[in-house]
């Protein structure tokens, strides 16, 4: 692919003092004439490559333009490698492999061991422990659609399980709170929508292209909004679910209650989502106050028990 070859030639020129046209041609299995055209393209892109003739001649990037490998500190390279490696665990593709290889090409031999050690000090694994196994293949389909500006079709289930057929223009993949979303323009709703990939089925890449429109980024930060909606309720939990409760509130909101329990100020909104969070702790959690939420918990528990009476 021409773009890959051009990038590779630039990296080679940055790495070497000078290299001949025939050597580049042999390296990429193309003709010297193709290499000369590639060099012209690189020059037009603003990277000054000059040619010298005679014995020892060839192409070289003007010295004042060359990137000094030392411009990247050990911390810089470690951070870049950590980020690319973590992303490669979830989104596979030649471009990520190539990017990793190119970044590693900037690592001086005398710093390679130290940089590898620091890059491995933090591991970000985005792949799920369990769950919908279609997500990985769907990510690849969406990524291709994004790169090629092609339409996607799929069936989408709302939170009540009602399915509708959708056609969407993809604009962004979003990872939020361990869930993947597709931000796209929905032809059915004539508006931008954020689709949760786990709710999609029969995702298909279409041959039809679309012309990108003005893009509206999704709202992903609801911190301020939640702060005005949430109230603190008092719950009593067993220590066995403490690690899960810590996902929702800080340790400062915990007060010991005996040897095996804690009283917790828990952020709460009166809707099904938050009631279900409390129920997910099972009999290891009791709502103490306010009274109307405790009463509503009891009513819901009775409704659940009624399902099993017969």
CSV table of C-alpha atoms in Angstrom, one decimal:
chain,number,residue,atom,x,y,z
A,1,UNK,CA,0.0,0.0,0.0
A,2,UNK,CA,1.5,3.4,-1.0
A,3,UNK,CA,0.8,5.2,2.2
A,4,UNK,CA,2.5,2.5,4.3
A,5,UNK,CA,5.5,2.5,1.9
A,6,UNK,CA,5.8,6.3,2.2
A,7,UNK,CA,5.7,6.2,6.0
A,8,UNK,CA,8.3,3.4,6.0
A,9,UNK,CA,10.6,5.4,3.7
A,10,UNK,CA,10.3,8.4,5.9
A,11,UNK,CA,11.2,6.3,9.0
A,12,UNK,CA,14.2,4.8,7.1
A,13,UNK,CA,15.4,8.3,6.0
A,14,UNK,CA,15.1,9.5,9.6
A,15,UNK,CA,17.1,6.6,10.9
A,16,UNK,CA,19.9,6.5,8.3
A,17,UNK,CA,22.3,9.1,7.0
A,18,UNK,CA,21.7,8.3,3.4
A,19,UNK,CA,20.3,5.5,1.3
A,20,UNK,CA,20.2,4.8,-2.5
A,21,UNK,CA,17.2,4.5,-4.8
A,22,UNK,CA,18.0,1.0,-5.8
A,23,UNK,CA,18.4,-0.2,-2.2
A,24,UNK,CA,15.0,1.3,-1.4
A,25,UNK,CA,13.5,-0.3,-4.5
A,26,UNK,CA,14.9,-3.7,-3.5
A,27,UNK,CA,13.6,-3.3,0.0
A,28,UNK,CA,10.0,-2.6,-1.1
A,29,UNK,CA,10.1,-4.7,-4.3
A,30,UNK,CA,9.2,-1.8,-6.6
A,31,UNK,CA,11.1,-0.1,-9.4
A,32,UNK,CA,13.6,2.8,-8.8
A,33,UNK,CA,11.2,5.0,-10.8
A,34,UNK,CA,8.5,4.3,-8.2
A,35,UNK,CA,10.9,5.3,-5.4
A,36,UNK,CA,11.6,8.6,-7.2
A,37,UNK,CA,7.9,9.3,-7.4
A,38,UNK,CA,7.5,8.5,-3.7
A,39,UNK,CA,10.4,10.9,-2.8
A,40,UNK,CA,8.6,13.6,-4.8
A,41,UNK,CA,5.4,12.9,-2.9
A,42,UNK,CA,7.3,13.1,0.4
A,43,UNK,CA,8.8,16.5,-0.6
A,44,UNK,CA,5.4,17.8,-1.6
A,45,UNK,CA,4.2,16.8,1.9
A,46,UNK,CA,6.8,19.3,3.3
A,47,UNK,CA,9.5,16.9,4.4
A,48,UNK,CA,12.7,18.1,2.7
A,49,UNK,CA,14.5,15.1,1.0
A,50,UNK,CA,17.5,15.8,-1.2
A,51,UNK,CA,19.4,13.6,-3.6
A,52,UNK,CA,23.1,13.4,-4.0
A,53,UNK,CA,24.8,11.7,-7.0
A,54,UNK,CA,28.0,9.8,-7.4
A,55,UNK,CA,29.7,7.1,-5.3
A,56,UNK,CA,27.9,6.9,-1.9
A,57,UNK,CA,25.1,9.1,-3.1
A,58,UNK,CA,21.4,8.6,-2.5
A,59,UNK,CA,18.5,10.2,-0.6
A,60,UNK,CA,18.7,11.9,2.7
A,61,UNK,CA,16.5,14.2,4.8
A,62,UNK,CA,18.0,17.6,5.4
A,63,UNK,CA,19.9,17.4,8.7
A,64,UNK,CA,18.1,20.3,10.4
A,65,UNK,CA,14.8,18.5,9.9
A,66,UNK,CA,15.7,15.2,11.3
A,67,UNK,CA,14.1,14.0,14.5
A,68,UNK,CA,16.5,13.4,17.3
A,69,UNK,CA,15.6,10.1,19.0
A,70,UNK,CA,16.6,11.7,22.3
A,71,UNK,CA,13.7,14.1,22.0
A,72,UNK,CA,11.5,11.3,23.5
A,73,UNK,CA,12.3,10.7,27.1
A,74,UNK,CA,12.1,7.2,28.7
A,75,UNK,CA,8.8,8.3,30.3
A,76,UNK,CA,7.4,9.5,26.9
A,77,UNK,CA,8.2,6.3,25.1
A,78,UNK,CA,7.0,4.1,28.0
A,79,UNK,CA,3.7,6.0,28.1
A,80,UNK,CA,3.2,5.7,24.3
A,81,UNK,CA,4.0,1.9,24.3
A,82,UNK,CA,1.7,1.3,27.3
A,83,UNK,CA,-1.2,3.1,25.6
A,84,UNK,CA,-0.8,1.4,22.2
A,85,UNK,CA,-0.3,-2.1,23.8
A,86,UNK,CA,-3.4,-1.7,25.9
A,87,UNK,CA,-5.5,-0.6,22.9
A,88,UNK,CA,-4.1,-3.5,20.8
A,89,UNK,CA,-5.5,-6.0,23.4
A,90,UNK,CA,-9.1,-5.0,22.4
A,91,UNK,CA,-8.9,-3.5,18.9
A,92,UNK,CA,-6.7,-5.6,16.6
A,93,UNK,CA,-5.4,-4.4,13.3
A,94,UNK,CA,-2.3,-4.0,11.2
A,95,UNK,CA,-2.2,-0.2,11.9
A,96,UNK,CA,-1.7,-0.8,15.6
A,97,UNK,CA,1.0,-3.4,15.0
A,98,UNK,CA,2.7,-1.0,12.6
A,99,UNK,CA,2.4,1.9,15.1
A,100,UNK,CA,4.0,-0.2,17.9
A,101,UNK,CA,6.8,-1.2,15.6
A,102,UNK,CA,7.5,2.4,14.5
A,103,UNK,CA,7.5,3.7,18.1
A,104,UNK,CA,9.9,0.9,19.1
A,105,UNK,CA,12.2,2.0,16.2
A,106,UNK,CA,12.8,5.2,18.2
A,107,UNK,CA,14.0,3.4,21.3
A,108,UNK,CA,17.9,3.5,21.5
A,109,UNK,CA,19.4,0.1,22.3
A,110,UNK,CA,20.9,1.4,25.6
A,111,UNK,CA,17.5,2.4,26.9
A,112,UNK,CA,15.4,-0.5,25.6
A,113,UNK,CA,15.4,-2.6,28.8
A,114,UNK,CA,14.5,0.3,31.0
A,115,UNK,CA,11.7,1.5,28.7
A,116,UNK,CA,10.2,-2.0,28.5
A,117,UNK,CA,10.3,-2.4,32.3
A,118,UNK,CA,8.4,1.0,32.8
A,119,UNK,CA,5.9,0.2,30.0
A,120,UNK,CA,5.0,-3.0,31.7
A,121,UNK,CA,4.5,-1.4,35.1
A,122,UNK,CA,0.9,-0.5,34.3
A,123,UNK,CA,-1.4,-2.9,32.3
A,124,UNK,CA,-4.7,-1.8,30.9
A,125,UNK,CA,-6.7,-4.8,29.7
A,126,UNK,CA,-9.9,-3.6,28.1
A,127,UNK,CA,-11.2,-7.1,27.2
A,128,UNK,CA,-14.1,-8.3,29.4
A,129,UNK,CA,-13.9,-11.2,31.9
A,130,UNK,CA,-17.1,-12.5,30.4
A,131,UNK,CA,-20.0,-11.3,28.4
A,132,UNK,CA,-21.2,-10.8,24.8
A,133,UNK,CA,-18.7,-12.5,22.5
A,134,UNK,CA,-20.0,-10.6,19.5
A,135,UNK,CA,-18.4,-7.4,20.7
A,136,UNK,CA,-14.9,-8.1,19.4
A,137,UNK,CA,-16.1,-8.9,15.9
A,138,UNK,CA,-18.5,-5.9,16.0
A,139,UNK,CA,-15.6,-3.6,16.9
A,140,UNK,CA,-13.7,-4.7,13.8
A,141,UNK,CA,-16.8,-4.1,11.6
A,142,UNK,CA,-17.4,-0.6,13.1
A,143,UNK,CA,-13.7,0.2,12.7
A,144,UNK,CA,-13.8,-0.7,9.0
A,145,UNK,CA,-17.0,1.4,8.5
A,146,UNK,CA,-15.3,4.4,10.2
A,147,UNK,CA,-12.2,4.1,8.0
A,148,UNK,CA,-14.1,3.7,4.8
A,149,UNK,CA,-17.1,5.9,5.5
A,150,UNK,CA,-19.6,3.1,4.9
A,151,UNK,CA,-23.1,2.7,6.3
A,152,UNK,CA,-23.9,0.1,9.0
A,153,UNK,CA,-27.2,-1.7,9.4
A,154,UNK,CA,-28.2,-3.6,12.6
A,155,UNK,CA,-31.1,-4.5,14.9
A,156,UNK,CA,-31.1,-2.5,18.1
A,157,UNK,CA,-32.9,-3.4,21.3
A,158,UNK,CA,-34.0,-0.7,23.8
A,159,UNK,CA,-33.8,-1.2,27.5
A,160,UNK,CA,-37.1,-3.0,27.5
A,161,UNK,CA,-36.0,-5.5,24.7
A,162,UNK,CA,-38.0,-3.9,21.9
A,163,UNK,CA,-36.1,-4.3,18.6
A,164,UNK,CA,-36.0,-1.9,15.7
A,165,UNK,CA,-34.0,-2.1,12.4
A,166,UNK,CA,-31.5,0.7,12.1
A,167,UNK,CA,-29.2,2.2,9.4
A,168,UNK,CA,-26.5,4.5,10.7
A,169,UNK,CA,-23.5,6.6,9.6
A,170,UNK,CA,-20.7,5.7,12.0
A,171,UNK,CA,-18.7,8.6,13.4
A,172,UNK,CA,-17.0,7.4,16.6
A,173,UNK,CA,-16.3,4.4,18.8
A,174,UNK,CA,-16.6,5.1,22.5
A,175,UNK,CA,-15.5,3.1,25.5
A,176,UNK,CA,-17.3,4.3,28.6
A,177,UNK,CA,-17.4,2.5,31.9
A,178,UNK,CA,-16.3,-0.9,30.4
A,179,UNK,CA,-19.0,-0.7,27.7
A,180,UNK,CA,-18.5,0.0,23.9
A,181,UNK,CA,-20.8,2.5,22.1
A,182,UNK,CA,-21.2,3.6,18.5
A,183,UNK,CA,-21.9,7.3,18.0
A,184,UNK,CA,-23.6,7.6,14.6
A,185,UNK,CA,-26.3,9.4,12.6
A,186,UNK,CA,-29.4,7.2,12.7
A,187,UNK,CA,-31.5,7.4,9.5
A,188,UNK,CA,-34.6,6.1,11.3
A,189,UNK,CA,-34.4,8.9,13.9
A,190,UNK,CA,-32.8,11.5,11.6
A,191,UNK,CA,-30.5,12.5,14.4
A,192,UNK,CA,-27.2,11.5,16.1
A,193,UNK,CA,-27.6,8.6,18.5
A,194,UNK,CA,-25.3,6.7,20.9
A,195,UNK,CA,-25.8,2.9,20.4
A,196,UNK,CA,-24.6,0.4,23.0
A,197,UNK,CA,-22.8,-2.4,21.1
A,198,UNK,CA,-24.1,-5.1,23.5
A,199,UNK,CA,-27.7,-4.1,22.4
A,200,UNK,CA,-27.0,-4.6,18.7
A,201,UNK,CA,-27.4,-7.7,16.7
A,202,UNK,CA,-27.0,-8.7,13.0
A,203,UNK,CA,-24.5,-5.8,12.5
A,204,UNK,CA,-23.6,-5.6,8.8
A,205,UNK,CA,-21.2,-3.4,6.9
A,206,UNK,CA,-22.9,-2.0,3.7
A,207,UNK,CA,-21.2,-1.3,0.4
A,208,UNK,CA,-22.9,2.1,0.3
A,209,UNK,CA,-20.7,5.1,1.2
A,210,UNK,CA,-21.9,8.2,2.9
A,211,UNK,CA,-20.7,11.8,2.9
A,212,UNK,CA,-19.7,12.8,6.4
A,213,UNK,CA,-21.9,15.6,7.9
A,214,UNK,CA,-21.1,18.1,10.7
A,215,UNK,CA,-20.4,15.8,13.6
A,216,UNK,CA,-22.0,16.2,17.1
A,217,UNK,CA,-19.9,14.7,19.8
A,218,UNK,CA,-21.8,12.7,22.4
A,219,UNK,CA,-22.2,14.0,25.9
A,220,UNK,CA,-20.2,11.5,28.1
A,221,UNK,CA,-19.6,13.4,31.3
A,222,UNK,CA,-22.7,13.6,33.6
A,223,UNK,CA,-20.8,14.4,36.8
A,224,UNK,CA,-22.4,17.8,37.3
A,225,UNK,CA,-25.9,16.5,36.4
A,226,UNK,CA,-25.6,13.5,38.7
A,227,UNK,CA,-24.4,15.7,41.5
A,228,UNK,CA,-27.7,17.6,41.4
A,229,UNK,CA,-29.9,14.5,41.1
A,230,UNK,CA,-28.2,12.2,43.6
A,231,UNK,CA,-29.0,12.1,47.3
A,232,UNK,CA,-27.2,10.2,50.0
A,233,UNK,CA,-29.0,7.2,51.6
A,234,UNK,CA,-27.8,5.1,54.5
A,235,UNK,CA,-27.1,1.5,53.9
A,236,UNK,CA,-25.6,-1.3,56.0
A,237,UNK,CA,-23.4,-3.7,54.1
A,238,UNK,CA,-21.4,-6.8,54.9
A,239,UNK,CA,-17.6,-6.6,54.4
A,240,UNK,CA,-17.8,-9.3,51.7
A,241,UNK,CA,-19.4,-6.7,49.2
A,242,UNK,CA,-17.2,-3.8,50.2
A,243,UNK,CA,-15.1,-3.9,47.1
A,244,UNK,CA,-18.2,-3.7,44.9
A,245,UNK,CA,-19.7,-0.8,46.9
A,246,UNK,CA,-16.4,1.0,46.5
A,247,UNK,CA,-17.1,1.2,42.8
A,248,UNK,CA,-19.9,3.7,43.6
A,249,UNK,CA,-18.6,5.8,46.6
A,250,UNK,CA,-15.3,6.6,48.3
A,251,UNK,CA,-13.9,4.9,51.4
A,252,UNK,CA,-14.5,8.1,53.3
A,253,UNK,CA,-18.2,7.3,53.2
A,254,UNK,CA,-17.7,4.0,55.1
A,255,UNK,CA,-18.0,3.7,58.9
A,256,UNK,CA,-17.3,0.4,60.7
A,257,UNK,CA,-20.4,-1.2,62.3
A,258,UNK,CA,-19.2,-4.1,64.4
A,259,UNK,CA,-16.6,-6.6,63.2
A,260,UNK,CA,-18.0,-7.5,59.8
A,261,UNK,CA,-20.3,-4.6,58.7
A,262,UNK,CA,-20.1,-1.0,57.5
A,263,UNK,CA,-22.6,1.9,57.4
A,264,UNK,CA,-22.3,3.6,54.1
A,265,UNK,CA,-23.5,7.0,52.7
A,266,UNK,CA,-24.5,5.7,49.3
A,267,UNK,CA,-25.3,8.1,46.3
A,268,UNK,CA,-28.7,7.3,45.1
A,269,UNK,CA,-31.3,8.3,42.5
A,270,UNK,CA,-34.9,7.0,42.8
A,271,UNK,CA,-35.1,4.9,39.6
A,272,UNK,CA,-35.0,1.3,38.6
A,273,UNK,CA,-31.2,1.4,37.8
A,274,UNK,CA,-30.2,2.4,41.3
A,275,UNK,CA,-32.7,0.1,43.0
A,276,UNK,CA,-31.2,-2.8,41.0
A,277,UNK,CA,-27.7,-1.8,42.1
A,278,UNK,CA,-28.8,-2.2,45.7
A,279,UNK,CA,-30.5,-5.5,44.9
A,280,UNK,CA,-27.3,-6.8,43.2
A,281,UNK,CA,-25.7,-6.9,46.7
A,282,UNK,CA,-28.3,-9.4,47.8
A,283,UNK,CA,-28.8,-10.1,51.5
A,284,UNK,CA,-25.4,-8.4,52.2
A,285,UNK,CA,-27.0,-5.0,52.0
A,286,UNK,CA,-29.8,-3.3,53.9
A,287,UNK,CA,-31.2,0.1,53.3
A,288,UNK,CA,-31.6,1.9,56.7
A,289,UNK,CA,-32.9,5.3,55.6
A,290,UNK,CA,-34.8,7.2,54.4
A,291,UNK,CA,-37.9,5.3,55.3
A,292,UNK,CA,-39.7,5.7,51.9
A,293,UNK,CA,-36.8,4.1,50.0
A,294,UNK,CA,-36.6,1.3,52.6
A,295,UNK,CA,-40.4,0.8,52.1
A,296,UNK,CA,-40.0,0.7,48.3
A,297,UNK,CA,-37.2,-1.8,48.6
A,298,UNK,CA,-39.5,-4.0,50.7
A,299,UNK,CA,-42.3,-3.7,48.2
A,300,UNK,CA,-40.0,-4.7,45.3
A,301,UNK,CA,-38.7,-7.7,47.3
A,302,UNK,CA,-42.3,-8.9,47.9
A,303,UNK,CA,-43.0,-8.6,44.1
A,304,UNK,CA,-39.9,-10.7,43.5
A,305,UNK,CA,-41.0,-13.3,46.1
A,306,UNK,CA,-44.4,-13.5,44.5
A,307,UNK,CA,-42.9,-14.7,41.3
A,308,UNK,CA,-41.8,-17.9,43.1
A,309,UNK,CA,-44.8,-18.6,45.2
A,310,UNK,CA,-46.3,-20.8,42.6
